[in-house]
Tab-separated table of C-alpha atoms in Angstrom:
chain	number	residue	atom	x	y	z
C	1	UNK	CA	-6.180	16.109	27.159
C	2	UNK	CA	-8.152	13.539	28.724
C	3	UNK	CA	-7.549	14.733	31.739
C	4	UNK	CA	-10.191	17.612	31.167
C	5	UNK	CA	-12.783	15.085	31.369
C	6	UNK	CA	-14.777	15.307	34.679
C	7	UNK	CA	-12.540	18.312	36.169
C	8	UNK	CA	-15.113	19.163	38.190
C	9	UNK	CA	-14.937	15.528	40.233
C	10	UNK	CA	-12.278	14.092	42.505
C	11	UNK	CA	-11.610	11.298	41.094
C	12	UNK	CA	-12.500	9.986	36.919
C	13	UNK	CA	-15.585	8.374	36.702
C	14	UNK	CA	-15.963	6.073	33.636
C	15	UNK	CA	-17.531	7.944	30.443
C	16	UNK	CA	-20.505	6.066	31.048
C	17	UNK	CA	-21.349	7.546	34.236
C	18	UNK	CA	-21.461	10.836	32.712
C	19	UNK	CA	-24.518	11.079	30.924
C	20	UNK	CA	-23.566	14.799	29.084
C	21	UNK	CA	-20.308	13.381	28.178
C	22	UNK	CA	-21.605	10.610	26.795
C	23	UNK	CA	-24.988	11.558	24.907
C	24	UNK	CA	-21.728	14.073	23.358
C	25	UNK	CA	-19.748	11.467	22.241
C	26	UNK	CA	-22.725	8.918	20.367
C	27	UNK	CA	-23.824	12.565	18.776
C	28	UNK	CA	-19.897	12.688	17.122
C	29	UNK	CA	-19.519	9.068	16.936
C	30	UNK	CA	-23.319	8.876	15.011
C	31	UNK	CA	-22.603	11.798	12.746
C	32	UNK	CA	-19.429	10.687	11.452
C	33	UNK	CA	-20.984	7.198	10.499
C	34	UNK	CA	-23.890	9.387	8.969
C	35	UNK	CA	-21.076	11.734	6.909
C	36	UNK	CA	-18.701	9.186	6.571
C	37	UNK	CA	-16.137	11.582	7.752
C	38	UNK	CA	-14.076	13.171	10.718
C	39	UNK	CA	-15.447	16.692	9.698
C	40	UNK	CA	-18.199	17.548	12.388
C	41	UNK	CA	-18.684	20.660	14.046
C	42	UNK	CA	-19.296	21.120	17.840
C	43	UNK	CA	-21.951	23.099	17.205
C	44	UNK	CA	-23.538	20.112	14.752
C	45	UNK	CA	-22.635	17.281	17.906
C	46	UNK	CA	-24.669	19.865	20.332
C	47	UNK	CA	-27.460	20.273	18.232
C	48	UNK	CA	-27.927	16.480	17.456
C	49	UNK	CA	-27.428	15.602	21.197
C	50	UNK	CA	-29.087	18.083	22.744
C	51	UNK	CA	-26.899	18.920	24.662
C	52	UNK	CA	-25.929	23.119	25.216
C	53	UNK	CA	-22.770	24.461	23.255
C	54	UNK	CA	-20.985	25.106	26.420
C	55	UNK	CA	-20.839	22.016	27.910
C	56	UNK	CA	-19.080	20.306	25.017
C	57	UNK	CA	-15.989	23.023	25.886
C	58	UNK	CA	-17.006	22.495	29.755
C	59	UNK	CA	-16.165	18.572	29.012
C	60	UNK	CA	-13.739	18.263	26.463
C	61	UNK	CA	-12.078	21.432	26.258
C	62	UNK	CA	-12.070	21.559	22.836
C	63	UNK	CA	-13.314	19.770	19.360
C	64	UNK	CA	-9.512	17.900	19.690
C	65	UNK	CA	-10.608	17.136	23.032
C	66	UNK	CA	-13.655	15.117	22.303
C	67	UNK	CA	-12.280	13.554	19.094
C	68	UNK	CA	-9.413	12.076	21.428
C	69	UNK	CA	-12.199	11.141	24.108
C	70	UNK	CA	-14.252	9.525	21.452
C	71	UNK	CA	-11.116	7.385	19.848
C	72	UNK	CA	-10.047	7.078	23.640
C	73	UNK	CA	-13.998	5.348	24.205
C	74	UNK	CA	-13.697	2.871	21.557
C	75	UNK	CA	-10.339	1.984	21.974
C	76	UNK	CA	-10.991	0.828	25.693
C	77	UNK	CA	-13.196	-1.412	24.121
C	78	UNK	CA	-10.772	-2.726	22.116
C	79	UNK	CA	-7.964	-3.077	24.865
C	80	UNK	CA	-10.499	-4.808	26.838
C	81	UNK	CA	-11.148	-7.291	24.341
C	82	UNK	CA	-7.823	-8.124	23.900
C	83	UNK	CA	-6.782	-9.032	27.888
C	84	UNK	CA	-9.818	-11.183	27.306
C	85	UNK	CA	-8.801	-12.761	24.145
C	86	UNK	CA	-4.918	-13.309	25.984
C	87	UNK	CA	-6.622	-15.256	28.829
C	88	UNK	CA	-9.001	-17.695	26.483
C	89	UNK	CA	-7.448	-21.378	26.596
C	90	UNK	CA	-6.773	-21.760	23.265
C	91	UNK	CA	-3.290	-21.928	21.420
C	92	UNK	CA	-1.683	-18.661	20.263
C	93	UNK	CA	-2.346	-19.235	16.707
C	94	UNK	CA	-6.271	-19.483	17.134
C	95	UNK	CA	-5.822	-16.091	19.395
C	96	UNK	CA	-3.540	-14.400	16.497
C	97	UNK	CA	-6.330	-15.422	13.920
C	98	UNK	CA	-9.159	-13.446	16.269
C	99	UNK	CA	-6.760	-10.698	16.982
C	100	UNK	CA	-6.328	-10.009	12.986
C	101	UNK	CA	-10.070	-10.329	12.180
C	102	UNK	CA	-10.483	-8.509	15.281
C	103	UNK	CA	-8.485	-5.308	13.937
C	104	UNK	CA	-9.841	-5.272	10.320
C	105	UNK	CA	-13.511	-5.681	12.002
C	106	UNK	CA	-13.103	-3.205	14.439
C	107	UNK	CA	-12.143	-0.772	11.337
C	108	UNK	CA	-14.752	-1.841	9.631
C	109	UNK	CA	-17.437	-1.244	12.798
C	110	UNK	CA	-16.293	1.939	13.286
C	111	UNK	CA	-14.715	3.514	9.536
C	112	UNK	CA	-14.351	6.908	11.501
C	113	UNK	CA	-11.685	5.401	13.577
C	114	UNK	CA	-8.959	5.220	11.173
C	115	UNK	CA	-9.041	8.555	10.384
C	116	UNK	CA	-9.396	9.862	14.075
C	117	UNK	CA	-6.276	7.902	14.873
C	118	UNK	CA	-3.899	9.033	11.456
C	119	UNK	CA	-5.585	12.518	12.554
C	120	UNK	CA	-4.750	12.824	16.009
C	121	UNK	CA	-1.251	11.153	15.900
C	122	UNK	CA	-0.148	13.270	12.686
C	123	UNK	CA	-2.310	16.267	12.337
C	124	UNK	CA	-3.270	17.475	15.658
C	125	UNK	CA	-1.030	18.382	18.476
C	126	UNK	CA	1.850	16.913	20.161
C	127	UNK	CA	0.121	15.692	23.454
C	128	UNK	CA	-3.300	14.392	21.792
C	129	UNK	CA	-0.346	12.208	20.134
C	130	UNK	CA	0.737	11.617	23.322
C	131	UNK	CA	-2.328	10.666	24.432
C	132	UNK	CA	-3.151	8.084	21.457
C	133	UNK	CA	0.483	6.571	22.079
C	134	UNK	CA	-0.531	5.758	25.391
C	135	UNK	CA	-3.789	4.246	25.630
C	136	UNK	CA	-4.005	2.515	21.374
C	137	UNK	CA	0.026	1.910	20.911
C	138	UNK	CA	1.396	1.061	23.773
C	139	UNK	CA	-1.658	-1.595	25.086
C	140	UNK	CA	-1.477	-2.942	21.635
C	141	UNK	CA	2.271	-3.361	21.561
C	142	UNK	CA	2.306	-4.628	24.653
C	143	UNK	CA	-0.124	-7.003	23.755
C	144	UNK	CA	1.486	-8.586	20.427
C	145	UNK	CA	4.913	-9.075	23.265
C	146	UNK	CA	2.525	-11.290	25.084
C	147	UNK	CA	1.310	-12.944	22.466
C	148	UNK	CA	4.427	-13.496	20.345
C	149	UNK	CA	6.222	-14.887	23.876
C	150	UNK	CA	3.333	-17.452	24.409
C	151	UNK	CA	3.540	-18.780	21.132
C	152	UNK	CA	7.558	-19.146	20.714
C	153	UNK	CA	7.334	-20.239	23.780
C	154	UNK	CA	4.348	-23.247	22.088
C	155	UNK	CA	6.488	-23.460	19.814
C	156	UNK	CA	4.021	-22.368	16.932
C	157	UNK	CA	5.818	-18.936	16.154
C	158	UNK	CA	9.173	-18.214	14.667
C	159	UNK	CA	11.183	-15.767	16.680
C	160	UNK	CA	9.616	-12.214	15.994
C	161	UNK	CA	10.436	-8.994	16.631
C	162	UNK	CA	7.453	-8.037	18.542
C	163	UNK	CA	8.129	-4.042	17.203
C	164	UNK	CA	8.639	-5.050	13.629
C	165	UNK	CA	5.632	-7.706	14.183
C	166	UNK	CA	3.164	-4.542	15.225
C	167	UNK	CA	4.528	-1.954	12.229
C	168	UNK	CA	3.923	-5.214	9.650
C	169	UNK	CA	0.559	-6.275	11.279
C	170	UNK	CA	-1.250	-2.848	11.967
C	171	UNK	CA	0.739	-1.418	8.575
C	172	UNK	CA	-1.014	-3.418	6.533
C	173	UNK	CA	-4.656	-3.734	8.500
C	174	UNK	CA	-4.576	-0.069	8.354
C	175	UNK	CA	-3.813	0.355	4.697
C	176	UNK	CA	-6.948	-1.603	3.739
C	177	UNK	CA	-8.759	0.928	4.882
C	178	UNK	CA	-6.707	4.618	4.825
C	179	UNK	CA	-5.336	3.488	1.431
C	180	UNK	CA	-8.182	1.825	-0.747
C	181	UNK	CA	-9.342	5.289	-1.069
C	182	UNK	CA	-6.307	5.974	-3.296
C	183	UNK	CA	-6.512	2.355	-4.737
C	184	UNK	CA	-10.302	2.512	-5.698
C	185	UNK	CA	-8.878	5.183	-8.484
C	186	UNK	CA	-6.832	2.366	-9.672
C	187	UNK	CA	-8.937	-0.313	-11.987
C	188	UNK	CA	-10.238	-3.136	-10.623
C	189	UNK	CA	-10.403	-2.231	-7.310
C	190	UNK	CA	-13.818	-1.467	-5.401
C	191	UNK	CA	-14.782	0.342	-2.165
C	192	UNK	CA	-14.327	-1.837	1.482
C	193	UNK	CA	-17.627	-3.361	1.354
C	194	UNK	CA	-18.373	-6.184	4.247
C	195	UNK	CA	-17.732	-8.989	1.748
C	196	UNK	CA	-13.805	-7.418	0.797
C	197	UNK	CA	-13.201	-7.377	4.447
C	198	UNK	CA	-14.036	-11.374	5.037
C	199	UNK	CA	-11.523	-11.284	2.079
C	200	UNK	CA	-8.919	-9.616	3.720
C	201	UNK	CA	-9.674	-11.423	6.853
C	202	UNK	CA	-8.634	-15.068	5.188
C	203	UNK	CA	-5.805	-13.005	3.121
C	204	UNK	CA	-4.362	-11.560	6.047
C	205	UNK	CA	-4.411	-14.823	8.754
C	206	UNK	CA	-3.106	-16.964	5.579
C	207	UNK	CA	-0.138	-14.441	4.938
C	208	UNK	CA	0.818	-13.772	8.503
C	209	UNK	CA	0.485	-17.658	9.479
C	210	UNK	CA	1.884	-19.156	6.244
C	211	UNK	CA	3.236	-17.114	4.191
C	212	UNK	CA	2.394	-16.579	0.210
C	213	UNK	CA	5.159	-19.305	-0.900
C	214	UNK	CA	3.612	-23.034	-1.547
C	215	UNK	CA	5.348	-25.410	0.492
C	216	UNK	CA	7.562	-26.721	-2.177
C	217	UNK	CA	9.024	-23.237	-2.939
C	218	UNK	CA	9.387	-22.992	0.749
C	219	UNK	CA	11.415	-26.433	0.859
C	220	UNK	CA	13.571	-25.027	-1.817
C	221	UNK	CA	14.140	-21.566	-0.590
C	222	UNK	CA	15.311	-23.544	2.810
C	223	UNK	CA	13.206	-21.164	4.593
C	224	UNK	CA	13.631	-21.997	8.278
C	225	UNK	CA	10.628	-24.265	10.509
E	1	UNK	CA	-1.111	18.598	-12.657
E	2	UNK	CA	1.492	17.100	-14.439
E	3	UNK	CA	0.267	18.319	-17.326
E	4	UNK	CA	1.314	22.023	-16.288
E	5	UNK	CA	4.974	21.266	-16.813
E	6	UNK	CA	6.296	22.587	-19.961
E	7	UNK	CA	3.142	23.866	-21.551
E	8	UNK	CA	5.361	26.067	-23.832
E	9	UNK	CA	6.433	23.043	-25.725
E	10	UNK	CA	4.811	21.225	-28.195
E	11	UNK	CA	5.520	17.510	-26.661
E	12	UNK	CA	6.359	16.795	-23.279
E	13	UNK	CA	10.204	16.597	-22.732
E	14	UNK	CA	11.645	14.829	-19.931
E	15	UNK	CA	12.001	16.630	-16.454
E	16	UNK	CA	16.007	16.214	-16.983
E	17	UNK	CA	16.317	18.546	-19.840
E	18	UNK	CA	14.313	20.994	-18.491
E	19	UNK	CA	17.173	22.531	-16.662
E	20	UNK	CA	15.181	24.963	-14.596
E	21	UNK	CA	12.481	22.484	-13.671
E	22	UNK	CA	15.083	20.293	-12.806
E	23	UNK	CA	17.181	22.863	-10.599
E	24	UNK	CA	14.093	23.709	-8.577
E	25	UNK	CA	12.737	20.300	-7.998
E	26	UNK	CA	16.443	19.047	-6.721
E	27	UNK	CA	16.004	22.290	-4.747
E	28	UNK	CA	12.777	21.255	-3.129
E	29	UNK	CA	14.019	17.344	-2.736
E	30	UNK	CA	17.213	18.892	-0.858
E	31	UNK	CA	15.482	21.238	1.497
E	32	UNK	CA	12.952	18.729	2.611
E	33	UNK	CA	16.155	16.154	3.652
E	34	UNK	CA	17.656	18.862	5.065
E	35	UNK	CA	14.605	19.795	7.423
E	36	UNK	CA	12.953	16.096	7.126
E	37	UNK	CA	9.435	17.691	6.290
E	38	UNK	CA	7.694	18.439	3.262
E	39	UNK	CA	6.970	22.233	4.637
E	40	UNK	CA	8.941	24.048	2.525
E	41	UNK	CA	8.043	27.403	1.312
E	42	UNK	CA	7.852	28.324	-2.371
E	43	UNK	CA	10.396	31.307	-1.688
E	44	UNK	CA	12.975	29.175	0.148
E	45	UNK	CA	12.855	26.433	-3.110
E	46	UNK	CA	13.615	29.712	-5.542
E	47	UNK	CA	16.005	31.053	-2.914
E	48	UNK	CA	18.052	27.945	-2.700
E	49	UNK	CA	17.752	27.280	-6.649
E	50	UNK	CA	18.718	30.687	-7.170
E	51	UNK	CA	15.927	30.694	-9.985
E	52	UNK	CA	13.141	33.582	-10.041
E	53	UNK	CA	10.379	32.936	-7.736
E	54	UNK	CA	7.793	33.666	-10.865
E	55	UNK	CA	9.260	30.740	-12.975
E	56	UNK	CA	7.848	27.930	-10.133
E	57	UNK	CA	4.664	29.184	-10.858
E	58	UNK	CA	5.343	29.097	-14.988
E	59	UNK	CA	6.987	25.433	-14.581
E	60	UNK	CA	4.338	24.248	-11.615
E	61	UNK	CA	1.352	26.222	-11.496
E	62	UNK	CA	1.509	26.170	-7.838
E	63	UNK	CA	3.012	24.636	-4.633
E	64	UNK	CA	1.451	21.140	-4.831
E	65	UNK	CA	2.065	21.445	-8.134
E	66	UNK	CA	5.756	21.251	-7.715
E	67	UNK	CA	5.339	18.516	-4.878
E	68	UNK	CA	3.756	15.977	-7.449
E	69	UNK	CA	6.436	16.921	-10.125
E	70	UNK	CA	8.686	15.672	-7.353
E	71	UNK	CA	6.728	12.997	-6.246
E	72	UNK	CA	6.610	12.090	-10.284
E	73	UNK	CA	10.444	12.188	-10.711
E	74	UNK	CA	11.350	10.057	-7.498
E	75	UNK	CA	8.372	7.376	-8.648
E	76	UNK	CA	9.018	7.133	-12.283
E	77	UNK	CA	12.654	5.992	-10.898
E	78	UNK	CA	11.146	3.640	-9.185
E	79	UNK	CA	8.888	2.186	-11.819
E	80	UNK	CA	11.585	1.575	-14.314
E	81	UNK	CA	13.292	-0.260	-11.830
E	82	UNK	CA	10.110	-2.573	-11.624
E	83	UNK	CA	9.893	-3.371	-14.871
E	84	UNK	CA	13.730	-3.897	-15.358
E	85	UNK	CA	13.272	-6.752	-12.052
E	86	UNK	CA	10.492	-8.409	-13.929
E	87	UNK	CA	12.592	-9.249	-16.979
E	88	UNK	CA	15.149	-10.619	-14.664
E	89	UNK	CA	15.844	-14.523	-15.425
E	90	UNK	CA	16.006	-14.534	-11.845
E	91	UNK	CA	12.722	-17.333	-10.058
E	92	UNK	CA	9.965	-15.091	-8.810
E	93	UNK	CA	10.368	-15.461	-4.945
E	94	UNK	CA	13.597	-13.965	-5.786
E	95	UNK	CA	12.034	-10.917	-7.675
E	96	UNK	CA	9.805	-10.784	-4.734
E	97	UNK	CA	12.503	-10.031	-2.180
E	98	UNK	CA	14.402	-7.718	-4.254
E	99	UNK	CA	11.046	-5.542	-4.544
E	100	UNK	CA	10.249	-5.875	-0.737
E	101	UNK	CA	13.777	-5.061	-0.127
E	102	UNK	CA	13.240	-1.944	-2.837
E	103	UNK	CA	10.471	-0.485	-1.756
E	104	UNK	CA	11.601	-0.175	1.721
E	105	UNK	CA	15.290	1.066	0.871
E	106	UNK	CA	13.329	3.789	-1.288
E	107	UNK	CA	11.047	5.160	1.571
E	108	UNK	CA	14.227	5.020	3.493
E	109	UNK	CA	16.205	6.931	0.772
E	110	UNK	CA	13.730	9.047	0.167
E	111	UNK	CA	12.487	9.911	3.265
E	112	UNK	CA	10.042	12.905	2.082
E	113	UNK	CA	8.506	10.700	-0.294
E	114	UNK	CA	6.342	8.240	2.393
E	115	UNK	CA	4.729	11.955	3.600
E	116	UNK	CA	4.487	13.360	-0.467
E	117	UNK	CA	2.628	10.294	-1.128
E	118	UNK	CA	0.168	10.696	2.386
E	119	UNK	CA	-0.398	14.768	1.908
E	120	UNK	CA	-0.998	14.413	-2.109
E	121	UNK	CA	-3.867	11.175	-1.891
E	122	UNK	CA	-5.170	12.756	1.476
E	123	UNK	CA	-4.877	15.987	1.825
E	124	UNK	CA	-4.242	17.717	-2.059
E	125	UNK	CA	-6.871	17.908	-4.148
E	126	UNK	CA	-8.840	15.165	-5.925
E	127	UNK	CA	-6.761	16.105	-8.766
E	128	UNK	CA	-3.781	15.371	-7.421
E	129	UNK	CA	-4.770	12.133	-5.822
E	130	UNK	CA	-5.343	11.041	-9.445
E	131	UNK	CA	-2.280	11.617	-10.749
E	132	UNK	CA	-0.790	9.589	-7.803
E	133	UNK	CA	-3.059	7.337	-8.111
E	134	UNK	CA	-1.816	7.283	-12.212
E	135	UNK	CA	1.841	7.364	-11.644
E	136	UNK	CA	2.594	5.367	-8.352
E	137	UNK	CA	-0.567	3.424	-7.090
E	138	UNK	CA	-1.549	1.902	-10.607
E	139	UNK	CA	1.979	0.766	-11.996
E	140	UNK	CA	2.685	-0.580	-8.881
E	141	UNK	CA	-0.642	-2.675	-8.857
E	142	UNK	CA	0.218	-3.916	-12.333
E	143	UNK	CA	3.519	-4.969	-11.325
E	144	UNK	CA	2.469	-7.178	-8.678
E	145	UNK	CA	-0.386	-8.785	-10.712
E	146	UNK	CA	2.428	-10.106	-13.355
E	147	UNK	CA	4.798	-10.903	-10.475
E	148	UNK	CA	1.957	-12.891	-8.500
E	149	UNK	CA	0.809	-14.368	-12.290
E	150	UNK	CA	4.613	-15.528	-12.774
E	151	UNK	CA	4.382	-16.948	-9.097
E	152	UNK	CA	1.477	-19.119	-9.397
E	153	UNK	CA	2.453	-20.146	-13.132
E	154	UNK	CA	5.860	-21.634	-11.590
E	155	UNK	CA	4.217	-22.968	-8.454
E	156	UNK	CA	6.294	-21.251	-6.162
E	157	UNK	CA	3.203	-18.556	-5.182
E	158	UNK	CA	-0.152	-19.643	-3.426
E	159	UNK	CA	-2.961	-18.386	-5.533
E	160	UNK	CA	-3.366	-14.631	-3.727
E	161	UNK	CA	-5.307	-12.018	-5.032
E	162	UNK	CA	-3.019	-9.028	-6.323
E	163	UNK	CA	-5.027	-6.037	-4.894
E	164	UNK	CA	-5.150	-7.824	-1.171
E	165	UNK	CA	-1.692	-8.361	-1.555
E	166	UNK	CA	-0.288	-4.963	-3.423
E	167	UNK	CA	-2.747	-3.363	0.665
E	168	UNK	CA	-0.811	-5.788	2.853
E	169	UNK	CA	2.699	-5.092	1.254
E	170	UNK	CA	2.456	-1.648	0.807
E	171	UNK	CA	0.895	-0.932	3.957
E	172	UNK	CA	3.387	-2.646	6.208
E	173	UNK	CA	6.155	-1.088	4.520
E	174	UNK	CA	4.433	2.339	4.467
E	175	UNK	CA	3.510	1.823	8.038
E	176	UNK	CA	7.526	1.378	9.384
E	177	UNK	CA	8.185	5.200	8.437
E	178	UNK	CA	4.231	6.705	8.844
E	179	UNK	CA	3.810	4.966	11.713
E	180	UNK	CA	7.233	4.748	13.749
E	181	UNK	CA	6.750	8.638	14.495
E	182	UNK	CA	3.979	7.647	16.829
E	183	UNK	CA	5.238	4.453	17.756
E	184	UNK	CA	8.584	5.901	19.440
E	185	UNK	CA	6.411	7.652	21.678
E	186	UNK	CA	5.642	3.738	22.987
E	187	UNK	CA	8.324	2.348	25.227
E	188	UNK	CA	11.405	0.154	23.583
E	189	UNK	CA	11.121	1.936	20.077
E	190	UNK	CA	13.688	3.912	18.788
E	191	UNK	CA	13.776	5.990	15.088
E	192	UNK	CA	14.337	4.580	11.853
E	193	UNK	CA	18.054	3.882	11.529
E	194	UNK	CA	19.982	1.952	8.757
E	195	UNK	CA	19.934	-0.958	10.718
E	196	UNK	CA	15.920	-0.892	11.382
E	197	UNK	CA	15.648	-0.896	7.610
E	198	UNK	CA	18.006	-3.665	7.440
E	199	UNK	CA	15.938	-5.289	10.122
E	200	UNK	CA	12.488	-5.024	8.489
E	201	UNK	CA	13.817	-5.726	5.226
E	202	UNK	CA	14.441	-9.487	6.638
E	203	UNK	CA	11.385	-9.584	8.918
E	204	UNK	CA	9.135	-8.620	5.657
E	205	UNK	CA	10.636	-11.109	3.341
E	206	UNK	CA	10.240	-14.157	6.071
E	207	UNK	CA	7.097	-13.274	6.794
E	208	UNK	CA	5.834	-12.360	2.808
E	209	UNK	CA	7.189	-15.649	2.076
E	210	UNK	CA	7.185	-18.267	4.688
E	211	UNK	CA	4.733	-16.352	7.414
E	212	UNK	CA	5.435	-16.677	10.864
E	213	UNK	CA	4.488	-20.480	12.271
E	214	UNK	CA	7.308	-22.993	11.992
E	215	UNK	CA	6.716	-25.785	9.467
E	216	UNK	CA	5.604	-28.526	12.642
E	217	UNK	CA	2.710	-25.600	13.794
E	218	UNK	CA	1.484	-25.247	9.838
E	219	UNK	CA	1.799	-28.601	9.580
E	220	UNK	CA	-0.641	-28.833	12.443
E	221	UNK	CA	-2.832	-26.122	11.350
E	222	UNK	CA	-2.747	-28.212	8.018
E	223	UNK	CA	-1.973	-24.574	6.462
E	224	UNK	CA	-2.378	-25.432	2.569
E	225	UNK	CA	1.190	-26.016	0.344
């Protein structure tokens, strides 16, 4: 699918050369902030951009197209970040730390993303999963391999399964934010304001670097160094 | 929703003396095995039950109606087993890994139940995310505030905060069968076998308990005992 972007050229410019596409995407990107929801209408993301009706099926296809070129836009973002974070000369725990705040803020920056990606890889169609597979799972995957191998290789890590690393890591970033909706029925537990994700921040980088056991349970438990 | 079962009785008897209830959810539970998806028509769950289609609508009102009831039956399972591992005289960590290894060996058992659980808080009505939210969310969020109270009382638990903890947990275990659809699109990852179970069953309770730095890098970090 986003291979229907800029048909008409050669060769694929960035999004940001392509003003239509773009003004497009910040329309659908702004309204779901506003609406705090996935459900926008093409002919709601034309209006507010100003852009003609026929152009959004010109550039994207269809609305599946541009919600996959949208997710596709901030995700690049994303990807980029983390080569960037890889390279920084620090140890692999300080660059696990930033990569978990770095998910739950991300999430946090942009709430519509969540649902764009549980959307397109489970409700839509087989190649916009595809499509998310290849340019959110894959660079991410491939990313916690890199990480995980520089900091065995430190020493600092255990030896991890990078796959069962990801589903654990992402599994549980996610859930703060697909699943409080069902918690927030529960008692006691409020909506994900800014101050709850700080919270799960320091929850999450204490859990996936220490563990919840003190380290006299862990002495006694024998649990491996 | 729940409430619509057995409405011709003056107090609500269990689901396992209700024989036709009964018949049609096993019906329902078998089919969606069988096919490993919840889309199962009303028709094929009478068809297979060999009970009239009319009495699904008398027992269940209507099809999600009969998809809580199941979700209901599977989780109330489920929840007496939580309370029966609480009043184990067994030391908390050790409750802790038997409910890490539960949870996932349910989702695994169960296989339906992981996409009940997603279509009934997402995609149901508000209604029904309620009663999930009643039946599976909330008991499960009280059982790991007196697990995490026990914890801390015998000094074997950091001091965590249950409803951070209940999102991480549930979420990384939710996240190996929601998530491992899209993620076997990504190179290296297969399907969810017996021995991937097995396999995140260990991963989770290492990294739940003892996180993933070896003692000299927490050291190091000076990660808090």
């Amino acid at each position: 699918m986003g291979s229907q972007l800029n048909t008409s050229v050669p060769t694929r410019l960035p999004l940001t050369k392509n003003t239509t596409a773009e003004k497009l995407l910040v329309a659908a990107s702004e309204l779901m902030i506003a609406r705090s929801s996935i459900e926008v209408s093409l002919s709601d993301i034309a209006q507010k951009s100003g852009v003609n009706a026929a152009l959004v099926k010109y550039h994207f296809g269809n609305k599946d197209g541009l919600l996959l070129a949208l997710l596709e836009r901030d995700a690049a973002t994303e990807v980029t970040q983390l080569e960037y974070l890889l390279a920084q000369p620090i140890a692999p725990t300080a660059k696990l730390k930033l990569h978990i705040a770095g998910i739950i803020r991300a999430y946090h920056q942009f709430p519509y993303m969540n649902r764009l990606i549980h959307y397109l890889l489970h409700e839509s169609t087989p190649e916009a999963a595809d499509e998310v597979s290849k340019f959110f799972v894959a660079p991410l995957l491939d990313f916690h391999r890199r990480l995980l191998a520089e900091g065995i290789k430190t020493g600092e890590f255990r030896n991890i399964d990078p796959v069962l690393f990801y589903t654990s890591l992402i599994g549980a970033c996610d859930h703060l934010f697909f699943g409080r909706h069902a918690m927030s029925r529960a008692t006691g537990v409020g909506p994900v304001t800014e101050e709850v994700c700080r919270q799960y921040i320091r929850h999450m980088e204490a859990l996936i670097c220490g563990g919840m056991l003190t380290t006299n349970a862990e002495m006694a438990a024998g649990i491996p160094g």
